mmCIF file of C-alpha atoms in Angstrom:
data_model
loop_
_atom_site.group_PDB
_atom_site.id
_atom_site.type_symbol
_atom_site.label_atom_id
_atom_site.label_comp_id
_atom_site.label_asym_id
_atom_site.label_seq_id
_atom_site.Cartn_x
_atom_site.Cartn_y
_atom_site.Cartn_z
ATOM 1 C CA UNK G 135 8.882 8.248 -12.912
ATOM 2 C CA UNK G 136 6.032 6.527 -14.410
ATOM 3 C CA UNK G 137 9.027 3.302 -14.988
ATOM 4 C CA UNK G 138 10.171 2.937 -11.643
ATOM 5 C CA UNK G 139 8.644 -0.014 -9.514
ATOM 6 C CA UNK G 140 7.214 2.085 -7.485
ATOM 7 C CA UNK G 141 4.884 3.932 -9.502
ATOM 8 C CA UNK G 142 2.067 1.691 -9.619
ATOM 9 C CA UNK G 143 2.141 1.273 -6.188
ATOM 10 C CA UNK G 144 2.363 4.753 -4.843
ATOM 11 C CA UNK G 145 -0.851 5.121 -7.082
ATOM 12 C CA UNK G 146 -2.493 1.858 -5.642
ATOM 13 C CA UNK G 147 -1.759 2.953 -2.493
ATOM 14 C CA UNK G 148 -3.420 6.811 -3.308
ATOM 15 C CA UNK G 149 -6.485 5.048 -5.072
ATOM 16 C CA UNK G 150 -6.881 2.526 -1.897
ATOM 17 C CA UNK G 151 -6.698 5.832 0.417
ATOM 18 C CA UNK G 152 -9.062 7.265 -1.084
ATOM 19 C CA UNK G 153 -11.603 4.833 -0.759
ATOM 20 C CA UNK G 154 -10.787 3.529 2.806
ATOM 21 C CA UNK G 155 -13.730 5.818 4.175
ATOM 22 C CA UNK G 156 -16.055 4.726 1.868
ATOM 23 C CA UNK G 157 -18.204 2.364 4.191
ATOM 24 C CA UNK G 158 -18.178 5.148 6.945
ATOM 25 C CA UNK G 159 -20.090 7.383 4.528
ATOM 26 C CA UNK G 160 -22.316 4.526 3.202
ATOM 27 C CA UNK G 161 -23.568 3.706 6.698
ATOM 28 C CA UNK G 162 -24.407 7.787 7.547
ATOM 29 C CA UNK G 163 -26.426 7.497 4.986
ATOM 30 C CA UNK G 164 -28.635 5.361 6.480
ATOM 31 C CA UNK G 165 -30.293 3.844 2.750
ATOM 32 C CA UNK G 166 -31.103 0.610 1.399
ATOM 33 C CA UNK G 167 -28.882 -1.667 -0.368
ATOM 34 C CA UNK G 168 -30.284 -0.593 -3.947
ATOM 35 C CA UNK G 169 -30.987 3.452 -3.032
ATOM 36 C CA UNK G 170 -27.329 3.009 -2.372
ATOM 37 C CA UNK G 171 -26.534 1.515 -5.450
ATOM 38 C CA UNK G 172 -28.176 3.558 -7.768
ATOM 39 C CA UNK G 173 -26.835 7.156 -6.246
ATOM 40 C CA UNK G 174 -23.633 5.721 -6.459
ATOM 41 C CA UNK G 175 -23.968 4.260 -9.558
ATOM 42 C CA UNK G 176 -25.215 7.105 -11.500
ATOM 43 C CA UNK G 177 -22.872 9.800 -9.857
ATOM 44 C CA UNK G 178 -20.010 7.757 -10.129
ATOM 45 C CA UNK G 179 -21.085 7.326 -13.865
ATOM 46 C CA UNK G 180 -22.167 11.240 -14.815
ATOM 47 C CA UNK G 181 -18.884 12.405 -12.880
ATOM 48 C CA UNK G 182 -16.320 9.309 -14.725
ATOM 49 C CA UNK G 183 -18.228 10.094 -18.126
ATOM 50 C CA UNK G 184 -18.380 13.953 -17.848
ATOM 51 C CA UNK G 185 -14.398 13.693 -17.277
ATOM 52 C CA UNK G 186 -14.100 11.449 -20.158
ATOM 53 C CA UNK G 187 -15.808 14.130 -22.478
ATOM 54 C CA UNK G 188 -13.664 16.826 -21.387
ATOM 55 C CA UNK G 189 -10.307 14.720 -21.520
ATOM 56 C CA UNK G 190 -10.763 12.707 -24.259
ATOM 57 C CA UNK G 191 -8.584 12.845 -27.314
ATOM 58 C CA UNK G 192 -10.563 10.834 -30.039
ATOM 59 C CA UNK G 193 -13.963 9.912 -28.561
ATOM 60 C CA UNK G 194 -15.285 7.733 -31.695
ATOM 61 C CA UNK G 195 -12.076 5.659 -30.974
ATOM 62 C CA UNK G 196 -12.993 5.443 -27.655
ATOM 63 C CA UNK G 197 -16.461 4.316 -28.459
ATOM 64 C CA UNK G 198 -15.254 1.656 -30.650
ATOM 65 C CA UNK G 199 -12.886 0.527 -27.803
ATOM 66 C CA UNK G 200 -15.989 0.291 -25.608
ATOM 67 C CA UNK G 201 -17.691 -2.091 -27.792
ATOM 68 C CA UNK G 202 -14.601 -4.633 -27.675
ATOM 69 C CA UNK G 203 -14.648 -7.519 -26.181
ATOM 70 C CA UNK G 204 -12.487 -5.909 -23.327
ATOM 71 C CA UNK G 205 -14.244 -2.887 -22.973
ATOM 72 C CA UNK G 206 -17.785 -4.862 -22.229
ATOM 73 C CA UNK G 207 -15.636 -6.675 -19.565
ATOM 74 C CA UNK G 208 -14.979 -3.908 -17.936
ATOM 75 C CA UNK G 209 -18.633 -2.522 -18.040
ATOM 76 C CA UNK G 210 -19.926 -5.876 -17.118
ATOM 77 C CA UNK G 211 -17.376 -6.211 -14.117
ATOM 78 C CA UNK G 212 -17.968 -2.251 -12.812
ATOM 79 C CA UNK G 213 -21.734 -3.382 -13.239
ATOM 80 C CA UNK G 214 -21.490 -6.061 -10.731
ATOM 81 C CA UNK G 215 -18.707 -4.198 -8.897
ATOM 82 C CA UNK G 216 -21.032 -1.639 -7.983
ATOM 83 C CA UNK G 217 -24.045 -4.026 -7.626
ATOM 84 C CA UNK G 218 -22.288 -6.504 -5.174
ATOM 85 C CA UNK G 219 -20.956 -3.770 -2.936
ATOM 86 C CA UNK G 220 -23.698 -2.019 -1.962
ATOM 87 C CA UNK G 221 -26.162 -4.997 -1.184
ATOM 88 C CA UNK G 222 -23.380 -6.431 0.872
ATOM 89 C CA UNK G 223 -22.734 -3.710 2.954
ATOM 90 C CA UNK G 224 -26.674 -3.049 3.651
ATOM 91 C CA UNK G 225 -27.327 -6.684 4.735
ATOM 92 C CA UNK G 226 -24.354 -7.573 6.461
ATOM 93 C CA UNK G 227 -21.503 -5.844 8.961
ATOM 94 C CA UNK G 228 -19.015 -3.920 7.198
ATOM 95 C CA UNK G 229 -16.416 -6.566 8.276
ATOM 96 C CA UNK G 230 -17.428 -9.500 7.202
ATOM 97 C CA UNK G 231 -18.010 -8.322 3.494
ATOM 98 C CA UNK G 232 -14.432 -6.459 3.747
ATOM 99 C CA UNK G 233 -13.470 -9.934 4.802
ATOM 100 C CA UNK G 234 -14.574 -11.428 1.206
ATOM 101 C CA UNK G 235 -13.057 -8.368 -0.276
ATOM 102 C CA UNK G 236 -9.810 -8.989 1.065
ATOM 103 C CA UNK G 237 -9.743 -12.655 -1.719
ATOM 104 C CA UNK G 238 -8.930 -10.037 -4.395
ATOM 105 C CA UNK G 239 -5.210 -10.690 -4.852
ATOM 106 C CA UNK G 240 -6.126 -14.631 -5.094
ATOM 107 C CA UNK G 241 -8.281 -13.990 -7.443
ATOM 108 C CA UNK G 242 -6.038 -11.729 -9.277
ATOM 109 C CA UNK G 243 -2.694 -13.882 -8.866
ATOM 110 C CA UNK G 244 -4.776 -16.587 -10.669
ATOM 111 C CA UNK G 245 -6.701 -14.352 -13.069
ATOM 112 C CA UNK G 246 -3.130 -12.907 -14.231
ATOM 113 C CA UNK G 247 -1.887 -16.371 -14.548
ATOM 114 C CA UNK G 248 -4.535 -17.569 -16.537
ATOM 115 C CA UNK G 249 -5.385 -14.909 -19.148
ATOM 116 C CA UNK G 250 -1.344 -12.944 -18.763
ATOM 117 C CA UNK G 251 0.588 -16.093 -18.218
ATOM 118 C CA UNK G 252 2.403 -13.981 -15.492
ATOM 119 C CA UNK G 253 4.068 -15.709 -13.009
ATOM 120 C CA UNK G 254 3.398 -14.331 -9.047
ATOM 121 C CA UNK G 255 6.717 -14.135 -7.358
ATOM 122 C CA UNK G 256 6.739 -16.054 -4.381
ATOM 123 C CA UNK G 257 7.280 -12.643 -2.155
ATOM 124 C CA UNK G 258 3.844 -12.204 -3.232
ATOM 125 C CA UNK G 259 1.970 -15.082 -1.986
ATOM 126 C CA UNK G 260 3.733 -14.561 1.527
ATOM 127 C CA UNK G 261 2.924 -11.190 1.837
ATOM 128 C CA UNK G 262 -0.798 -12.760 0.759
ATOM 129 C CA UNK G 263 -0.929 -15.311 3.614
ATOM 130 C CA UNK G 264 0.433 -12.627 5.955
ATOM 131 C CA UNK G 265 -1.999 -10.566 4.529
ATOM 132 C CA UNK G 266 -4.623 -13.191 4.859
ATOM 133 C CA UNK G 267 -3.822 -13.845 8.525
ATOM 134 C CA UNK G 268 -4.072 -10.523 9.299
ATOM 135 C CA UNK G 269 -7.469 -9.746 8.254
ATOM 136 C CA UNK G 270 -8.634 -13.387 9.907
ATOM 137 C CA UNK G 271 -7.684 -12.407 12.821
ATOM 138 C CA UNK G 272 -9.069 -8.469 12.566
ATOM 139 C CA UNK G 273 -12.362 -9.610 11.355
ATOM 140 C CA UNK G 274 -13.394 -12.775 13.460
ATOM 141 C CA UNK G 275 -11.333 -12.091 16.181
ATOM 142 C CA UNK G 276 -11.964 -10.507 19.195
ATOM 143 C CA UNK G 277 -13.404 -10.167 23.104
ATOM 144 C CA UNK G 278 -15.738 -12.468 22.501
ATOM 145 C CA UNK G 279 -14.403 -14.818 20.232
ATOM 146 C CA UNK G 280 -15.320 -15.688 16.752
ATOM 147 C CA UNK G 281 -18.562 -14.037 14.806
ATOM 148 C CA UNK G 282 -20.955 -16.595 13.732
ATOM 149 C CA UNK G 283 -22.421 -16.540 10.360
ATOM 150 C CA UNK G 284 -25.843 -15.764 10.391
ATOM 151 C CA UNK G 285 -27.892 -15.661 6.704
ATOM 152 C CA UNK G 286 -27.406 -12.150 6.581
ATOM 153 C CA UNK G 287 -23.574 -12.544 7.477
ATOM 154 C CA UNK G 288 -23.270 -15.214 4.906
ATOM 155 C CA UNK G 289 -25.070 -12.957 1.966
ATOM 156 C CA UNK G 290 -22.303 -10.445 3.007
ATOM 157 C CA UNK G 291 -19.504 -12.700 2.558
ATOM 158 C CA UNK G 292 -20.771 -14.102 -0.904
ATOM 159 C CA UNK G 293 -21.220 -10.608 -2.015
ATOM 160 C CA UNK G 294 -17.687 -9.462 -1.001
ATOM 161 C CA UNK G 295 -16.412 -12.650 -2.617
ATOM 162 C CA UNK G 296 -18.089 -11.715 -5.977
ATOM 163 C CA UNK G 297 -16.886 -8.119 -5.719
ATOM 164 C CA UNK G 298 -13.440 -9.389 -4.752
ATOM 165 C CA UNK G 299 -13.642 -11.508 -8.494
ATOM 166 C CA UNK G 300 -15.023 -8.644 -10.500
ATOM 167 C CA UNK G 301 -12.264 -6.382 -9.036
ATOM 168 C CA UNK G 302 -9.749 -8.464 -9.807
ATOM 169 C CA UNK G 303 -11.082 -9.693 -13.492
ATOM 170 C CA UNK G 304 -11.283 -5.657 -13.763
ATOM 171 C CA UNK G 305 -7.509 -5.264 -12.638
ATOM 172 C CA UNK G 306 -6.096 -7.462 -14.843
ATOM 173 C CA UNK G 307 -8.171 -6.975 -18.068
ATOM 174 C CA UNK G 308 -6.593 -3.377 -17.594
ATOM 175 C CA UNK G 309 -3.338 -4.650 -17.518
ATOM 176 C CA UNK G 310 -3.720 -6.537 -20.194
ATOM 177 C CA UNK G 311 -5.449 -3.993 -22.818
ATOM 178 C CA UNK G 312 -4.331 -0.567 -21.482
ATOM 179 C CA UNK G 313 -5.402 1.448 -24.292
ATOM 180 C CA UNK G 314 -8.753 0.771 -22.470
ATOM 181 C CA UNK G 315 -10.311 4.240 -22.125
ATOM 182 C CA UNK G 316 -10.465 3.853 -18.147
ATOM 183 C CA UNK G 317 -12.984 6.684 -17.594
ATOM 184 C CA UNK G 318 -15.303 5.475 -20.357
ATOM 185 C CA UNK G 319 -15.755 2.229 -19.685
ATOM 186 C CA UNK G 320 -15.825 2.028 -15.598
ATOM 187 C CA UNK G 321 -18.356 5.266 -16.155
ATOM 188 C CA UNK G 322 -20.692 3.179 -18.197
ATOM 189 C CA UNK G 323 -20.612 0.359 -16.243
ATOM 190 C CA UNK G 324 -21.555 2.471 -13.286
ATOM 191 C CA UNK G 325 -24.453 4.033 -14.578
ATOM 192 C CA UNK G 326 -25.703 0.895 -15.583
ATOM 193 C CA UNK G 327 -25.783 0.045 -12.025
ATOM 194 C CA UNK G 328 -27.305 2.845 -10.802
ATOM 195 C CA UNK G 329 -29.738 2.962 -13.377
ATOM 196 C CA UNK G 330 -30.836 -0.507 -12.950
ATOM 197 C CA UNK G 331 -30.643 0.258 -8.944
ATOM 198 C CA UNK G 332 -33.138 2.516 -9.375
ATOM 199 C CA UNK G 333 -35.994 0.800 -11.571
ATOM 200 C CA UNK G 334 -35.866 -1.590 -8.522
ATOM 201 C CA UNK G 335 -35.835 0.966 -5.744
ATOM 202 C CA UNK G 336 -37.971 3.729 -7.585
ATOM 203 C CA UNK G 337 -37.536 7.421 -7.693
ATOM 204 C CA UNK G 338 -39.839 7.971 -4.586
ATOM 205 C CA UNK G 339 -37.441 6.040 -2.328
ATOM 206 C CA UNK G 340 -34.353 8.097 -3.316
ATOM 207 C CA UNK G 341 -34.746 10.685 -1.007
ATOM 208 C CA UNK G 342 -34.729 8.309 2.300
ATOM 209 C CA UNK G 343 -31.943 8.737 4.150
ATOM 210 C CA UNK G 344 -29.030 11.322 3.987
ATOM 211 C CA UNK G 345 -28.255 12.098 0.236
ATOM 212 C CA UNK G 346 -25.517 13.965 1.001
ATOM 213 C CA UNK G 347 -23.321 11.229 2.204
ATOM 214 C CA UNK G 348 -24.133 8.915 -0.373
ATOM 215 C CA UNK G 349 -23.270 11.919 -2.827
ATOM 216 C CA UNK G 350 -19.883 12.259 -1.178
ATOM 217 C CA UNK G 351 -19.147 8.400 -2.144
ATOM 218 C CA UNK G 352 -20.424 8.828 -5.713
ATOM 219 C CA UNK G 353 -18.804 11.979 -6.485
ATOM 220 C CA UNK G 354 -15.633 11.894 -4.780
ATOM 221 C CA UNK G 355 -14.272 8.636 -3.296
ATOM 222 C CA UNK G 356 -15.495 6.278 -6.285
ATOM 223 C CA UNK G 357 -14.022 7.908 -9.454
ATOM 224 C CA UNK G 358 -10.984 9.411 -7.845
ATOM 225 C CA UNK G 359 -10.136 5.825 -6.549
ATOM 226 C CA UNK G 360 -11.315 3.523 -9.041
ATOM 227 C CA UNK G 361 -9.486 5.613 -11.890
ATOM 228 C CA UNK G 362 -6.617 5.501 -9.773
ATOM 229 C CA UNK G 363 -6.970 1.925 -8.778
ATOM 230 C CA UNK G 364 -7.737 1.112 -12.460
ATOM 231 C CA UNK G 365 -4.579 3.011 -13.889
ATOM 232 C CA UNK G 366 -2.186 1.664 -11.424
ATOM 233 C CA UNK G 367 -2.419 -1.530 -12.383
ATOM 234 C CA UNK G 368 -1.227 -0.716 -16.246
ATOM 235 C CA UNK G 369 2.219 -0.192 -14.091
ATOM 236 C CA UNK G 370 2.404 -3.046 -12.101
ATOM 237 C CA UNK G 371 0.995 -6.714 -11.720
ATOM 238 C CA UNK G 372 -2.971 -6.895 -10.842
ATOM 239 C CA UNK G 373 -2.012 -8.986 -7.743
ATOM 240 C CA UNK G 374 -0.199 -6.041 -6.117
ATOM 241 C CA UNK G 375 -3.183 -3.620 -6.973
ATOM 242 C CA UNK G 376 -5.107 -5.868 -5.463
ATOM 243 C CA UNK G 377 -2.840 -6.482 -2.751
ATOM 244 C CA UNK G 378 -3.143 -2.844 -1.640
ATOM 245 C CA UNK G 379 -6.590 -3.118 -1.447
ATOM 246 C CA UNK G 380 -7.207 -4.923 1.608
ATOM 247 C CA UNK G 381 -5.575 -2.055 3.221
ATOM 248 C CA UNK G 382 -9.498 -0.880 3.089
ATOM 249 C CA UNK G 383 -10.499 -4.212 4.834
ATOM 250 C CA UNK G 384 -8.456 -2.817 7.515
ATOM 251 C CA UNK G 385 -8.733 0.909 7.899
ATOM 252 C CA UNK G 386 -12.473 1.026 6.651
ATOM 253 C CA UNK G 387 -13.856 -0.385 10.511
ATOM 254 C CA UNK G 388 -11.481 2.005 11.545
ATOM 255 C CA UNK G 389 -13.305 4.861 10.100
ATOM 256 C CA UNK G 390 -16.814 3.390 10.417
ATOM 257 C CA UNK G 391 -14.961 3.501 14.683
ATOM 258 C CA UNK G 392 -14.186 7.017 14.010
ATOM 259 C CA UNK G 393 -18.203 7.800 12.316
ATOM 260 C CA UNK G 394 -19.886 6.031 14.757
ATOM 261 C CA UNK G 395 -18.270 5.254 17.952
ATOM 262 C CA UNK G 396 -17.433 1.462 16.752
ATOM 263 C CA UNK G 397 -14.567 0.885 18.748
ATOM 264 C CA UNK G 398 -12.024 -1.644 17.262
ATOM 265 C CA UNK G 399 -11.695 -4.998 19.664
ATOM 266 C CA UNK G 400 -7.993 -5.571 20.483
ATOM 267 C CA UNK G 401 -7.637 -8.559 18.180
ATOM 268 C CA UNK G 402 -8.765 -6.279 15.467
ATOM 269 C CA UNK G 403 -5.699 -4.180 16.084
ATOM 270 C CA UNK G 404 -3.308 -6.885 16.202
ATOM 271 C CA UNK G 405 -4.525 -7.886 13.138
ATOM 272 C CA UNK G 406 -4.440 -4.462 11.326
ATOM 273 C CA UNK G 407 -0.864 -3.779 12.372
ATOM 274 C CA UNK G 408 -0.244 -7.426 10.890
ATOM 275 C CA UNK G 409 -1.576 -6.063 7.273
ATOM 276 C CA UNK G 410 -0.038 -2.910 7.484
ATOM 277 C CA UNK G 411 3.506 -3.621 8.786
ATOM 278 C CA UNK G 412 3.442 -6.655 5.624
ATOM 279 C CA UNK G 413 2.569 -4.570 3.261
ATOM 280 C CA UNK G 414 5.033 -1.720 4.407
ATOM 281 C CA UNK G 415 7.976 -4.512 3.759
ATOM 282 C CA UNK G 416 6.052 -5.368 0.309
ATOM 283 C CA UNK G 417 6.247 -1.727 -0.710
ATOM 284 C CA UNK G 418 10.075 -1.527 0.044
ATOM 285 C CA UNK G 419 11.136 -4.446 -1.266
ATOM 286 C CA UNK G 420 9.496 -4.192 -4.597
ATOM 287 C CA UNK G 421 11.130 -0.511 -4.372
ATOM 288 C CA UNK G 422 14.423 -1.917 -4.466
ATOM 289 C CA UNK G 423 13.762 -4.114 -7.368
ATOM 290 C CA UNK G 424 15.331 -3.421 -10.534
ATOM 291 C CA UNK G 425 13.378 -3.541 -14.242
ATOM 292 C CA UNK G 426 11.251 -1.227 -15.808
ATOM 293 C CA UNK G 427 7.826 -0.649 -14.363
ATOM 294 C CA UNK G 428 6.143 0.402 -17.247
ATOM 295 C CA UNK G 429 3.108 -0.448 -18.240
ATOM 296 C CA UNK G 430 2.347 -3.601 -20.460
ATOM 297 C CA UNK G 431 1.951 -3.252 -24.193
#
């Protein structure tokens, strides 16, 4: 199973999931950009490092992995993953950093080109312009025409666009070492943020807001989907992990509509099914393909 084309996207897909209702959580929570950060950070980090403990088969290995080259990457990347994120989406509307977000398979296709030498099929920069087009016209779109960039707007958009090149640097770093001990090093790098998050919030402002949503993101929706998001793309090219992603750029106003009342303009639906129905045909053609699937050694 784990050579068929398919298998690194049926776990992209699962990982992306996952996090779609990430944003709806983040916004009952009501915090501040760096409260946010540094819940999620450190319970993303104790619950990916805990797991790592338990499942780990040689730990000092692990440790020594860590200290690569590639393994810093990875902490450095999760770091500013985390970082990015959760300032965007506490300065700005969920869209337009989702919008940023959605330049991760650019990034990656060029990433993977530069430091894999893979080539990106041509299938795949269609399906990125449909892709593209689709989100354009969910996100500034709608009723009552396009959303102007304010400075808080524009913040948003640079901070999706520098998650959207850590994600992708993440992607295909794992693709290209995968003896990479996923939990370890995405666990660290987490923590990091959190812990950082805090000495700039401080402990008395960690109780504002509603904890228990936060602790649903931290817990739950990051390490289930970034391990899964993380693994997947040891089975198949970055750009289609990344690819999969902006299904969250779609369906995460769509749960922030179903948390709050938000209702999606029309134009934003026309654009969703645009993403969805192009990545449907994505996902069946690369099904048909032959050739291993495997992951890269």
């Amino acid at each position: 199973m784990t050579r068929h084309p398919l298998f690194g996207i049926l776990l992209a897909v699962f990982g992306t999931l996952v996090l779609t209702p990430d944003t709806m959580f983040m916004r009952w929570s009501e915090m501040g950009g760096f409260e946010m950060v540094a819940w999620r950070g450190l319970l993303m980090g104790t619950a990916m490092l805990v797991m790592w403990a338990i499942l780990s088969r040689d730990r000092r290995a692990d440790l020594l992995i860590l200290g690569s080259g590639f393994g810093l990457t990875i902490v450095v990347c999760q770091f500013f993953n985390a970082t990015l994120f959760g300032l965007g989406i506490s300065v700005a509307p969920v869209a337009v950093v989702l919008f940023g977000l959605a330049t991760v398979p650019v990034f990656s296709a060029i990433l993977a080109w530069l430091i894999l030498g893979e080539p990106t099929r041509r299938a795949t920069w269609v399906t990125i312009a449909a892709v593209m087009t689709g989100i354009g016209i969910a996100v500034f779109s709608g009723d009552k025409g396009q959303i102007g960039l304010d400075r808080n707007s524009l913040y948003g958009a640079l901070f999706g666009l520098g998650t959207a090149l850590v994600l992708a640097l993440n992607f295909v770093v794992m693709r290209r070492r995968p003896q990479l001990p996923i939990l370890l090093v995405i666990g660290v790098g987490a923590a990091l943020a959190g812990a950082t998050a805090l000495g700039v919030a401080g402990p008395q402002a960690m109780t504002d807001g509603n904890v228990w949503a936060i602790a649903v993101t931290g817990l739950v929706i990051l390490p289930v989907s970034f391990f899964t998001l993380s693994l997947a793309s040891r089975y198949t090219h970055a750009s289609n992990v990344s690819l999969l992603l902006l299904l969250e750029t779609v369906l995460g106003p769509v749960w922030v509509w179903v948390g709050t009342g938000e209702a999606p303009t029309p134009m934003m639906i026309v654009g969703g099914a645009i993403v969805v129905g192009s990545l449907a045909v994505y996902i069946m053609w690369t099904g048909r393909r032959p050739g291993p699937g495997g992951p890269v050694h």
